Tab-separated table of C-alpha atoms in Angstrom:
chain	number	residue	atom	x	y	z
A	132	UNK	CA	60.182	133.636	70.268
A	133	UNK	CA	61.668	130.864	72.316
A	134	UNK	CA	59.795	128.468	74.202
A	135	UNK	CA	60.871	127.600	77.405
A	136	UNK	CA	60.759	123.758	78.181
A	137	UNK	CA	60.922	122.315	81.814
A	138	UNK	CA	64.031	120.835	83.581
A	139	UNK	CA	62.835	116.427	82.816
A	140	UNK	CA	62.003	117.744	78.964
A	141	UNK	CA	65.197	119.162	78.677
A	142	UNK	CA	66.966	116.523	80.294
A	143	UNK	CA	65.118	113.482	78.519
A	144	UNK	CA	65.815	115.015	74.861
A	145	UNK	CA	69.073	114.242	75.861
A	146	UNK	CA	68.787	110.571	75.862
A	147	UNK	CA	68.956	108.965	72.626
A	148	UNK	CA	65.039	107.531	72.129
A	149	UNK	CA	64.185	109.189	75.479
A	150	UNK	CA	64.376	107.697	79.076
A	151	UNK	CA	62.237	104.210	79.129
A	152	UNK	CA	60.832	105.240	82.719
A	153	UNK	CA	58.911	108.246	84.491
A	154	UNK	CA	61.126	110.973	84.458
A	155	UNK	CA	60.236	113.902	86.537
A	156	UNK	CA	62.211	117.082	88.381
A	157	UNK	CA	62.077	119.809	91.305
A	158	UNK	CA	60.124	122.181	88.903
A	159	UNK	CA	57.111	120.396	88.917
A	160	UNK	CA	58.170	118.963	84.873
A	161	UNK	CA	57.351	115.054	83.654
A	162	UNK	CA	58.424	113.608	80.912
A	163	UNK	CA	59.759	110.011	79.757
A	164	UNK	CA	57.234	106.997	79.850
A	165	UNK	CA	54.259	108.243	82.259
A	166	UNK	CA	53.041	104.626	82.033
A	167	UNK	CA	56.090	103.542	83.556
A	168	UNK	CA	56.251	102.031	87.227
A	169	UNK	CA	59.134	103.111	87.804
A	170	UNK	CA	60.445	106.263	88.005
A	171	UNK	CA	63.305	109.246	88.728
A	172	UNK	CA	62.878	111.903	90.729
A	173	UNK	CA	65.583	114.826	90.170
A	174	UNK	CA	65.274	116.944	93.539
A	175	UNK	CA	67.515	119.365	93.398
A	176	UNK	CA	69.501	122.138	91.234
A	177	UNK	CA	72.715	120.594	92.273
A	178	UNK	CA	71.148	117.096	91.236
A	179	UNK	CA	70.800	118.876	87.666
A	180	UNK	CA	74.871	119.958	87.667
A	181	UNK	CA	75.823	116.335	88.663
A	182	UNK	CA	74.239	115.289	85.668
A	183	UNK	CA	74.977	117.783	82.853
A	184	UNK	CA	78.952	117.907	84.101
A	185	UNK	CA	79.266	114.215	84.278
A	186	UNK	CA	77.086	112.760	81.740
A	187	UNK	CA	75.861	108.972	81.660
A	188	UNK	CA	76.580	106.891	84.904
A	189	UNK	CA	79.019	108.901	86.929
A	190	UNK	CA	76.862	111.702	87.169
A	191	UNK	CA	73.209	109.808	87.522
A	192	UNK	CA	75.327	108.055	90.688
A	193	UNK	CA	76.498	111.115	91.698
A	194	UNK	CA	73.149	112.897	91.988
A	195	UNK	CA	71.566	109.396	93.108
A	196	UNK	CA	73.930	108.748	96.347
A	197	UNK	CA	74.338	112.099	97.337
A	198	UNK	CA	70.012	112.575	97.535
A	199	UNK	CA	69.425	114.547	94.863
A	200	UNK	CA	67.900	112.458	93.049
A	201	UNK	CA	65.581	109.147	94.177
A	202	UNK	CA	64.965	106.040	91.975
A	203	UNK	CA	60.912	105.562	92.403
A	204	UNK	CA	59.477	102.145	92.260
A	205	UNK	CA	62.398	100.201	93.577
A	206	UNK	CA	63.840	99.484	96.802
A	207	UNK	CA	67.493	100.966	97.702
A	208	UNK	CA	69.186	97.526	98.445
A	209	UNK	CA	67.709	96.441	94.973
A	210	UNK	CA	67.672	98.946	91.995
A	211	UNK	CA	67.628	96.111	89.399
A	212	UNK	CA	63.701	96.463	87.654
A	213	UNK	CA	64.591	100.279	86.976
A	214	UNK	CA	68.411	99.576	86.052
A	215	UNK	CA	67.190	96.948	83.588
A	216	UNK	CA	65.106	99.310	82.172
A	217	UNK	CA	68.088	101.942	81.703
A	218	UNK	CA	70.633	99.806	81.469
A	219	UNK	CA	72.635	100.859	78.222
A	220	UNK	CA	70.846	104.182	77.282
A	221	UNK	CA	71.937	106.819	80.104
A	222	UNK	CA	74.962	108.316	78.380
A	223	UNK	CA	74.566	111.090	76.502
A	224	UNK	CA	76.932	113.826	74.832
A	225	UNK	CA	75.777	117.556	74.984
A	226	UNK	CA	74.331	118.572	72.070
A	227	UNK	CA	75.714	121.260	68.781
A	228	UNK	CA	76.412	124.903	70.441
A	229	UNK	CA	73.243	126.126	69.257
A	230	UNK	CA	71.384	123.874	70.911
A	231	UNK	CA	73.446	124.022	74.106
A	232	UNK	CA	73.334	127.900	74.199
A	233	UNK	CA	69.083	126.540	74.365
A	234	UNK	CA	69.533	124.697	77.090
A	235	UNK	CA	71.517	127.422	79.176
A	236	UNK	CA	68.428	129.809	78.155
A	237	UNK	CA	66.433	126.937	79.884
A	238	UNK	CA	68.455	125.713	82.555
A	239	UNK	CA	70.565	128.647	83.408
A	240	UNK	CA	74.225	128.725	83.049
A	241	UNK	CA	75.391	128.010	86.468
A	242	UNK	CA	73.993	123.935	86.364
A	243	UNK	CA	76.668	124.013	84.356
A	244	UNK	CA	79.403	124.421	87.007
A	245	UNK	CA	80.320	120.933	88.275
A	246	UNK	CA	79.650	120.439	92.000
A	247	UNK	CA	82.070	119.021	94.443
A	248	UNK	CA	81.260	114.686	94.377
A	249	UNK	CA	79.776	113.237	97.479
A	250	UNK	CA	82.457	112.403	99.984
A	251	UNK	CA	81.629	108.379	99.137
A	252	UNK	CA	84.035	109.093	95.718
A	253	UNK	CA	87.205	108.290	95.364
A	254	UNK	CA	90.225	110.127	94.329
A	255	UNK	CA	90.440	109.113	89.967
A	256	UNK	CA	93.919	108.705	88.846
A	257	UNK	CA	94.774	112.137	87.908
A	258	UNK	CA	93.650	113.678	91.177
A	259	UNK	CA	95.781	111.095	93.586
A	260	UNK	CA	99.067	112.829	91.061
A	261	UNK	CA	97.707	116.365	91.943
A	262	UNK	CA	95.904	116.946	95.125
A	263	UNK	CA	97.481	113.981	96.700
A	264	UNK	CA	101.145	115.221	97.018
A	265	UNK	CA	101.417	115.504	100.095
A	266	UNK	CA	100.250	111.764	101.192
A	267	UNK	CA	101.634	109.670	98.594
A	268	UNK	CA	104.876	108.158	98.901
A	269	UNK	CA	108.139	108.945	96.750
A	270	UNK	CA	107.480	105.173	95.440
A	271	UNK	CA	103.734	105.498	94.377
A	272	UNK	CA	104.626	109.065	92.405
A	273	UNK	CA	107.380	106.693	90.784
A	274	UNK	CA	105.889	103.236	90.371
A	275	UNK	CA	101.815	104.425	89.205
A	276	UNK	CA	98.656	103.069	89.816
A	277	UNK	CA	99.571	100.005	91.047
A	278	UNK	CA	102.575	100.818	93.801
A	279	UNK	CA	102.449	98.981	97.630
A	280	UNK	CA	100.848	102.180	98.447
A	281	UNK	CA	97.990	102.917	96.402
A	282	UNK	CA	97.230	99.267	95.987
A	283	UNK	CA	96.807	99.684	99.838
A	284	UNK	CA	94.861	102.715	99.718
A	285	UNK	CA	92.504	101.307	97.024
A	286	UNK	CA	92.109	98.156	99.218
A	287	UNK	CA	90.963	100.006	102.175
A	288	UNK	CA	88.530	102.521	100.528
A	289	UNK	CA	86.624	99.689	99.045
A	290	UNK	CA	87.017	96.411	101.879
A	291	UNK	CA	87.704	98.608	105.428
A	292	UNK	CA	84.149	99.485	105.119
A	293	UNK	CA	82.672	97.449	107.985
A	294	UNK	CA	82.839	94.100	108.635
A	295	UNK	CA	79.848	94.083	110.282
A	296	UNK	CA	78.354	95.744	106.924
A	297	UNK	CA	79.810	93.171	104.994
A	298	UNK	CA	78.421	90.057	107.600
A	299	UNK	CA	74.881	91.614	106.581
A	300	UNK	CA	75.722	91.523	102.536
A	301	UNK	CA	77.768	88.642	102.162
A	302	UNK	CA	76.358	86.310	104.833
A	303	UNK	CA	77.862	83.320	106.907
A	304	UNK	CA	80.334	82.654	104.181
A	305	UNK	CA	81.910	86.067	104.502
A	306	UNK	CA	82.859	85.219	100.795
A	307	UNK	CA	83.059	88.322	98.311
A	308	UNK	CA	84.110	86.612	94.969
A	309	UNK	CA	81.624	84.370	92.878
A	310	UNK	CA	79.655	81.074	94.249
A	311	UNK	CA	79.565	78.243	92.299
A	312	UNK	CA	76.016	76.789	92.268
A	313	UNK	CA	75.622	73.000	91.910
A	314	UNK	CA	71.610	73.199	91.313
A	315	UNK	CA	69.296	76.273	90.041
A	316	UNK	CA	67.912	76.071	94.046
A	317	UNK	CA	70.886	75.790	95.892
A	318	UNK	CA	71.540	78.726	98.706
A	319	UNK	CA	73.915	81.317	98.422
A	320	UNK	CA	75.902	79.435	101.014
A	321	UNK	CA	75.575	76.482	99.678
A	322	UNK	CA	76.666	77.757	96.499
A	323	UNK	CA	79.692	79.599	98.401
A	324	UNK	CA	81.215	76.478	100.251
A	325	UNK	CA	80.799	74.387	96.526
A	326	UNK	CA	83.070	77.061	95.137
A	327	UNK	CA	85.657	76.681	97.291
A	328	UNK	CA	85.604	72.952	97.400
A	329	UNK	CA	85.546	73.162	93.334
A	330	UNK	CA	88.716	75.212	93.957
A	331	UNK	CA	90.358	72.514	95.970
A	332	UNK	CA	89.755	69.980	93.296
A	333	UNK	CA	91.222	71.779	90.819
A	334	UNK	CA	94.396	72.277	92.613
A	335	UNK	CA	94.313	68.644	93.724
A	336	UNK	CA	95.210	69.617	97.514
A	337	UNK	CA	96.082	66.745	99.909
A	338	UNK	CA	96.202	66.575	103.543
A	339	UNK	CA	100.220	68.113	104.480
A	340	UNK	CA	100.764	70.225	101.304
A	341	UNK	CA	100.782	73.837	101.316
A	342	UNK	CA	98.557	76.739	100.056
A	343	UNK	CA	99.406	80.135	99.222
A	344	UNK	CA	95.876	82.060	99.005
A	345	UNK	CA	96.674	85.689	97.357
A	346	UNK	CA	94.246	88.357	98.084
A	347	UNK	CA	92.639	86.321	100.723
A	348	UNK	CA	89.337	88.097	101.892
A	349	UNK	CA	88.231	87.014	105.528
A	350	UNK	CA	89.592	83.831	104.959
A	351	UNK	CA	87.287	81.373	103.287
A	352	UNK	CA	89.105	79.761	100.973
A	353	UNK	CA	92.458	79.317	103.569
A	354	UNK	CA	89.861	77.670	105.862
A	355	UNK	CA	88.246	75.357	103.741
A	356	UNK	CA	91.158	74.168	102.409
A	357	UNK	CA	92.564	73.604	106.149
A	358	UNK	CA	89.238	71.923	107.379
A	359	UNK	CA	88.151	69.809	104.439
A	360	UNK	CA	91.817	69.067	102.557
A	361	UNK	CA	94.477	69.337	105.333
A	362	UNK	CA	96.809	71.534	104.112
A	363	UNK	CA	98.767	74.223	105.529
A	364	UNK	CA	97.311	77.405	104.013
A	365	UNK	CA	98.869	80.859	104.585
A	366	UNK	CA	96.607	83.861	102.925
A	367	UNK	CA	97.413	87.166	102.617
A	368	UNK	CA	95.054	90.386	102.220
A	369	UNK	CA	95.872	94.392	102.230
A	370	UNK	CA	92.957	94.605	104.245
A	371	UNK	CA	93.696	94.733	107.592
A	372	UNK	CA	89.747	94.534	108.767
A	373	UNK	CA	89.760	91.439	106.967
A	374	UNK	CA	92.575	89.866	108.281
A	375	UNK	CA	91.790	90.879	111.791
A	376	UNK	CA	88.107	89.278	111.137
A	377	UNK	CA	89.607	86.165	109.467
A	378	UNK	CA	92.607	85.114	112.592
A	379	UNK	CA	89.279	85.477	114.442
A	380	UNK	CA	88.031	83.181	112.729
A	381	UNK	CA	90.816	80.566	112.575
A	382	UNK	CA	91.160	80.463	116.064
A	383	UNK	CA	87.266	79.868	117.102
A	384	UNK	CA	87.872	76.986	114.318
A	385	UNK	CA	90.538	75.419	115.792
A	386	UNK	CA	92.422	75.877	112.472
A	387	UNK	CA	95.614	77.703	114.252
A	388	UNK	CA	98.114	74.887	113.527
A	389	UNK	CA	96.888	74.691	109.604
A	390	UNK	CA	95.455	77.987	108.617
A	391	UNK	CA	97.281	81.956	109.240
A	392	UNK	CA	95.985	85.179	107.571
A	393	UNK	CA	98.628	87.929	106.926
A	394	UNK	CA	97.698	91.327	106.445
A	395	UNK	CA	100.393	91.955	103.771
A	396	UNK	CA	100.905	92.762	100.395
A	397	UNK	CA	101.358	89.792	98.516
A	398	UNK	CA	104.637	90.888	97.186
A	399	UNK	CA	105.702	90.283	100.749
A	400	UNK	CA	105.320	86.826	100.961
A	401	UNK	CA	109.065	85.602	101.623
A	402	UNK	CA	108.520	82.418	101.720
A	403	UNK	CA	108.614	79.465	98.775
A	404	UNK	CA	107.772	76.094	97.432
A	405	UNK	CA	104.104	75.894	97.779
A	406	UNK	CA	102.268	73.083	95.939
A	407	UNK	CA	99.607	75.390	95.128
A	408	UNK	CA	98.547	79.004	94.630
A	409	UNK	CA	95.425	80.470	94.375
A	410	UNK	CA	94.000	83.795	93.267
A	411	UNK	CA	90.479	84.381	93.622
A	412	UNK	CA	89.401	87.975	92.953
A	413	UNK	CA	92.874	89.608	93.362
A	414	UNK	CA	94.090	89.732	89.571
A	415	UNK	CA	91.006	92.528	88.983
A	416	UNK	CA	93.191	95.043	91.545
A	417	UNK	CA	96.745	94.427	90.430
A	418	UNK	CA	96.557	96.236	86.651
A	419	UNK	CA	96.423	94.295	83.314
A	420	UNK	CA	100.556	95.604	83.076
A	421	UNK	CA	101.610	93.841	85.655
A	422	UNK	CA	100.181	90.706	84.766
A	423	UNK	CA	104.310	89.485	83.858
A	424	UNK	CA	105.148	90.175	87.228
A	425	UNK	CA	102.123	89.249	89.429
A	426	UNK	CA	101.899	85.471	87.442
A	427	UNK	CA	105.967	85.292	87.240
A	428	UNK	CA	106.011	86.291	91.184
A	429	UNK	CA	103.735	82.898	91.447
A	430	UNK	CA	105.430	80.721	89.045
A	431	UNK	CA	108.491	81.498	91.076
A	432	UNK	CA	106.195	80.882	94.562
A	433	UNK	CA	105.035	77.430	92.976
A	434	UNK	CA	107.118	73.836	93.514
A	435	UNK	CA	107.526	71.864	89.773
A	436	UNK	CA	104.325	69.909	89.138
A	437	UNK	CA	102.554	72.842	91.751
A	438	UNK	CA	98.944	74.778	90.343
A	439	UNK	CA	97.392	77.856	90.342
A	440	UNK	CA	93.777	78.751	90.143
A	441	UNK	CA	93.182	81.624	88.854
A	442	UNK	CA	89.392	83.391	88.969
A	443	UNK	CA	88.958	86.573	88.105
A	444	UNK	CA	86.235	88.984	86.485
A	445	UNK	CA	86.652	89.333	82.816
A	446	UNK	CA	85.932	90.611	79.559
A	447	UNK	CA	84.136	89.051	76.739
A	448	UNK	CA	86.692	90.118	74.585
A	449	UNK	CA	90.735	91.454	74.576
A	450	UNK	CA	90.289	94.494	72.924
A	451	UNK	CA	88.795	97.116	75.206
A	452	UNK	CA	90.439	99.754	77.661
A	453	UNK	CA	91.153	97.898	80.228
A	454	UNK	CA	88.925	100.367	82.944
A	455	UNK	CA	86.060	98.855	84.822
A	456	UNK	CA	84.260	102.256	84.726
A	457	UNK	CA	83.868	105.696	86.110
A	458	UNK	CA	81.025	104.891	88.324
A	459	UNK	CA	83.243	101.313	89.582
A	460	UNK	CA	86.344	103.551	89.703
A	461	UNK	CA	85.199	106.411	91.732
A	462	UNK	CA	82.896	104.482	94.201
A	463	UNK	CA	83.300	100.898	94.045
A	464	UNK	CA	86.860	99.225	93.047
A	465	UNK	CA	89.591	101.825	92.409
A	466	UNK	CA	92.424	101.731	90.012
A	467	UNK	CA	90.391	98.104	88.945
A	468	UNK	CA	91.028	97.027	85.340
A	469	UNK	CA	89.188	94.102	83.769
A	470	UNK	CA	90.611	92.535	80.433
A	471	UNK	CA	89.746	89.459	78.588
A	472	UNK	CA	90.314	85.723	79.895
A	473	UNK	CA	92.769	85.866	76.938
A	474	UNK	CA	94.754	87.796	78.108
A	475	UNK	CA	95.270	86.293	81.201
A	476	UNK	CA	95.982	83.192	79.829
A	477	UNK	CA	98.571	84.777	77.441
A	478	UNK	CA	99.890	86.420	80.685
A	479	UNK	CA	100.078	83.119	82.652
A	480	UNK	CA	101.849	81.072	79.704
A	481	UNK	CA	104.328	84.099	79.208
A	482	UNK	CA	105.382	83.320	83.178
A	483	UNK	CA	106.134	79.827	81.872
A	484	UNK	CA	102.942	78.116	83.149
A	485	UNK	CA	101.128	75.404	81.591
A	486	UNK	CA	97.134	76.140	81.080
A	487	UNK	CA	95.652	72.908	81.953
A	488	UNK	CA	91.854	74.224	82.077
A	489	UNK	CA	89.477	77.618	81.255
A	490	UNK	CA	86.546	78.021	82.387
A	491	UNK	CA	83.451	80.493	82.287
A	492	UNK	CA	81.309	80.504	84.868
A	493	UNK	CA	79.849	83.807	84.315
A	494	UNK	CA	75.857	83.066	85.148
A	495	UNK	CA	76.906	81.919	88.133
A	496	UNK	CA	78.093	85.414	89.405
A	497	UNK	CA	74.942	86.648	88.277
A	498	UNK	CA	73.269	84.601	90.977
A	499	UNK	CA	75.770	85.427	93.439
A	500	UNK	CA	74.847	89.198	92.794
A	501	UNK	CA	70.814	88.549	93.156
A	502	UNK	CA	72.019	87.119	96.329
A	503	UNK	CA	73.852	89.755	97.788
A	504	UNK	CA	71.061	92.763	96.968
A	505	UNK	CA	68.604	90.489	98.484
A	506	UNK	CA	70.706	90.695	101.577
A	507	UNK	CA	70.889	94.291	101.372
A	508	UNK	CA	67.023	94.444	101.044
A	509	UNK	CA	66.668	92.090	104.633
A	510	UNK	CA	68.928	94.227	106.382
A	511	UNK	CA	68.557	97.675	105.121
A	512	UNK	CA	68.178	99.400	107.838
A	513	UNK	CA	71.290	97.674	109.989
A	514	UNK	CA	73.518	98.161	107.066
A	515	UNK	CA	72.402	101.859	106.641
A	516	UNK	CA	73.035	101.931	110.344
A	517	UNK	CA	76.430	101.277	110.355
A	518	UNK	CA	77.743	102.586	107.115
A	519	UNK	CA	75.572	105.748	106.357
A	520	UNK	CA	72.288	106.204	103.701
A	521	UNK	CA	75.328	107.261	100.576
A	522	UNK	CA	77.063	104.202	101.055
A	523	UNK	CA	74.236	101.799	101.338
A	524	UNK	CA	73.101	103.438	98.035
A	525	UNK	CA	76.154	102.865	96.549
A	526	UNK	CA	76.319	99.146	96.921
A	527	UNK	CA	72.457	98.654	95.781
A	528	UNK	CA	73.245	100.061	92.698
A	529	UNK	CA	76.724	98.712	91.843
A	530	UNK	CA	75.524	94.991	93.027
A	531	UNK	CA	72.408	95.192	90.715
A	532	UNK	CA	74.333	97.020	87.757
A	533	UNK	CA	76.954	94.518	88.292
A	534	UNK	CA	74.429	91.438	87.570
A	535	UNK	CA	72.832	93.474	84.911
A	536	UNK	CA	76.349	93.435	82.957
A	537	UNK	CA	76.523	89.274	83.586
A	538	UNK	CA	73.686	88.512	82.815
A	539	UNK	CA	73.747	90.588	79.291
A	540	UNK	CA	77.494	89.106	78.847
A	541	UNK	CA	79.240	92.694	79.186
A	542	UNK	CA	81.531	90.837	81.939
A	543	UNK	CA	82.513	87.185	82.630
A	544	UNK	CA	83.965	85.440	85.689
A	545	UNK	CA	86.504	82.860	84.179
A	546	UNK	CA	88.723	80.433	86.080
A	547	UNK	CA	92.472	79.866	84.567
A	548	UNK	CA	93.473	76.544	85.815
A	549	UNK	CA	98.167	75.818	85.306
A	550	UNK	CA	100.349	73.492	86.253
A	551	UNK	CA	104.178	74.610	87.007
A	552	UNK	CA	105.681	72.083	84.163
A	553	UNK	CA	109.245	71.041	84.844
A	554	UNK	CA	110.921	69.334	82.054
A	555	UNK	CA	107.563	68.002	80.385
A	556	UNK	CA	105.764	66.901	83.820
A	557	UNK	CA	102.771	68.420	84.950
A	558	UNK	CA	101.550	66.029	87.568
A	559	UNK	CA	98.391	66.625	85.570
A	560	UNK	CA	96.285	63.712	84.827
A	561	UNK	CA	94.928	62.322	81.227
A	562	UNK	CA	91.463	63.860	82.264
A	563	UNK	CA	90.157	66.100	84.905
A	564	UNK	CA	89.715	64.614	88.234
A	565	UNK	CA	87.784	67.499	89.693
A	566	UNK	CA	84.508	66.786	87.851
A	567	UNK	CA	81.950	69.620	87.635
């Protein structure tokens, strides 16, 4: 005789040890720790599909931002309590046939028939060769992943979201990359504003020389570096809502004769001779096989005795697939690929540059992160407003995941610090002048 288990016991036996919170479904079934106060809710059949055709994070997010499922105990803007708890344990491979043909006695056959995802997905890489045909370029079919055209079209699914959504996240700064904080109590803007300045140390910038800022944002690093250093600073972003938001910006700043935003790819740039180059947050979107050309495109952008600052997210170590993820893939940063800081630096000395300084500053995005979901939380209901409930969802639970993974050392934000040597001269002093 078989016994007939309900949907959350069939579900949680899937979990290796079980799932550390409440775990409870549409057919009135509990299971997982009751004591727990936190809790998931699966709503709907279709919420069971998304997770028994996608197992582990892809499909919990699917079910999650499309509604049929809810995270109890937590707010929206702010999963972190219940991802910490989870974090780690919510893959899980289908079981032997005979116990799979159990769970289709239990669960029916047709949850297993994979639903369409919620329209906040994007396209994965085998899908933009099949079903998009008919909108990508000769070039993209020809070049991959990372052609002019799908680096575009990656760019504008994940920063054209709203830059009014993003004023309510990010805050004054309009800064998406890492802060840098100088004390345990400093603000997020605080923190923001000593990042960039760190920047400009490291690259030594004085009144009259010139900046090249690659993947640019709204513009906070080409302004600082115009208002507090004096140099002529040209950025360049594929996101035209940025760049639109950031010559807004220049102008009410008075920066026009020192600062310009381009909305460009960065293998555009035409022009030369810069004494300094930086990339902050761009070499996670150009794919670890391009690294030769992307840091020989600067070393050829760069003036002898010229420096680049490089900060990117990392790996802790060189060795893994290069992918940041299904759920980061689909929803979050497409066609991103994070490697380790090694790498990099391997990548940046092959271009002929001179690594003058590494550094990990990983706990610091972690901070960044808390400071962004808390943002979310204060203005829920605007940023729900204008972006829609899914897409909301999607950034409280990539921002909280995200500081889950730095904090536990799974990623790492490391600045790359080189000098353009030219016949044994760096311009590089005996010892760092750009302190801490």
């Amino acid at each position: 005789m078989t016994t007939t288990r309900g949907i959350a016991q069939s579900i949680n036996s899937l979990f290796p040890g079980g799932v550390p919170v409440r775990l409870s479904a549409y057919d009135g079934s509990v299971s997982g720790d009751a004591e727990s106060p936190y809790g998931i809710r699966l709503l709907t059949p279709q919420g069971l599909s998304y997770l028994l055709t996608a197992p582990g994070d892809l499909g919990l997010a699917r079910a999650y931002v499309s509604g049929d499922l809810e995270l109890e105990g937590v707010h929206p803007g702010d999963p972190y309590p219940l991802m910490d708890l989870v974090l780690d344990r919510t893959n899980f491979s289908l079981p032997r046939p005979a116990e799979l043909l159990g769970l289709v006695r239990n669960l029916g056959l047709g949850t297993f028939r994979p639903p369409a995802p919620p329209p906040q997905e994007h396209l994965p890489a085998w899908r933009h060769k099949v079903e998009g045909l008919r909108r990508v370029s000769i070039g993209a079919l020809l070049w991959g992943r990372h052609s002019k055209d799908r680096d575009a079209d990656a760019i504008h699914h994940h920063y054209d979201v709203s830059n009014a959504f993003y004023e309510h996240v990010l805050g004054p700064s309009m800064t998406y990359t890492c802060a840098v904080f100088p004390t345990e109590d400093a603000t997020l803007e605080e923190a923001q504003a000593n990042k960039y300045d760190l920047i400009c140390r490291k690259l030594d910038l004085q009144p009259g020389q010139r900046l090249l800022d690659l993947g640019c944002g709204w513009g906070g690093m080409v302004r600082h570096a115009a208002q507090h250093y004096g140099v002529k600073a040209l950025g360049v972003t594929l996101s035209e809502q940025q760049a639109l938001w950031a010559q807004q910006a220049i102008k009410e700043e008075g920066l026009d004769d020192l600062a310009e935003v381009r909305f460009s790819d960065y293998r555009n740039v035409a022009e030369g001779g810069f004494d300094a180059v930086s990339s902050i947050g761009l070499t996670e979107h150009i794919g670890v096989a391009n690294y030769p050309s992307y840091f020989g495109f600067i070393h050829g952008k760069l003036k002898d005795t010229g420096r680049l600052l490089n900060h990117c997210i990392t790996r802790p170590e060189n060795t893994s697939r290069a992918s940041a993820g299904k759920f980061i893939d689909r929803y979050v940063f497409p066609d991103g690929e994070l490697t380790g800081s090694g790498t990099i630096v391997t990548a940046v000395e092959n271009a002929g540059l001179e690594v003058q300084h590494h550094e990990n500053i990983r706990v610091h995005y972690a901070k960044t992160l808390t400071g962004w979901n808390e943002n979310l939380v204060d203005n829920w209901d605007a940023c729900v407003a204008e972006v829609g409930l899914g897409t909301a969802k999607v950034w409280g639970l990539y921002m909280a995941g995200s500081r889950l993974g730095f904090e536990r050392n799974h990623i790492q934000l490391h600045h790359v610090l080189a000098t353009k040597t030219a016949k044994g001269v760096s311009g590089y002093p005996l010892r760092p002048a750009f302190g801490v």
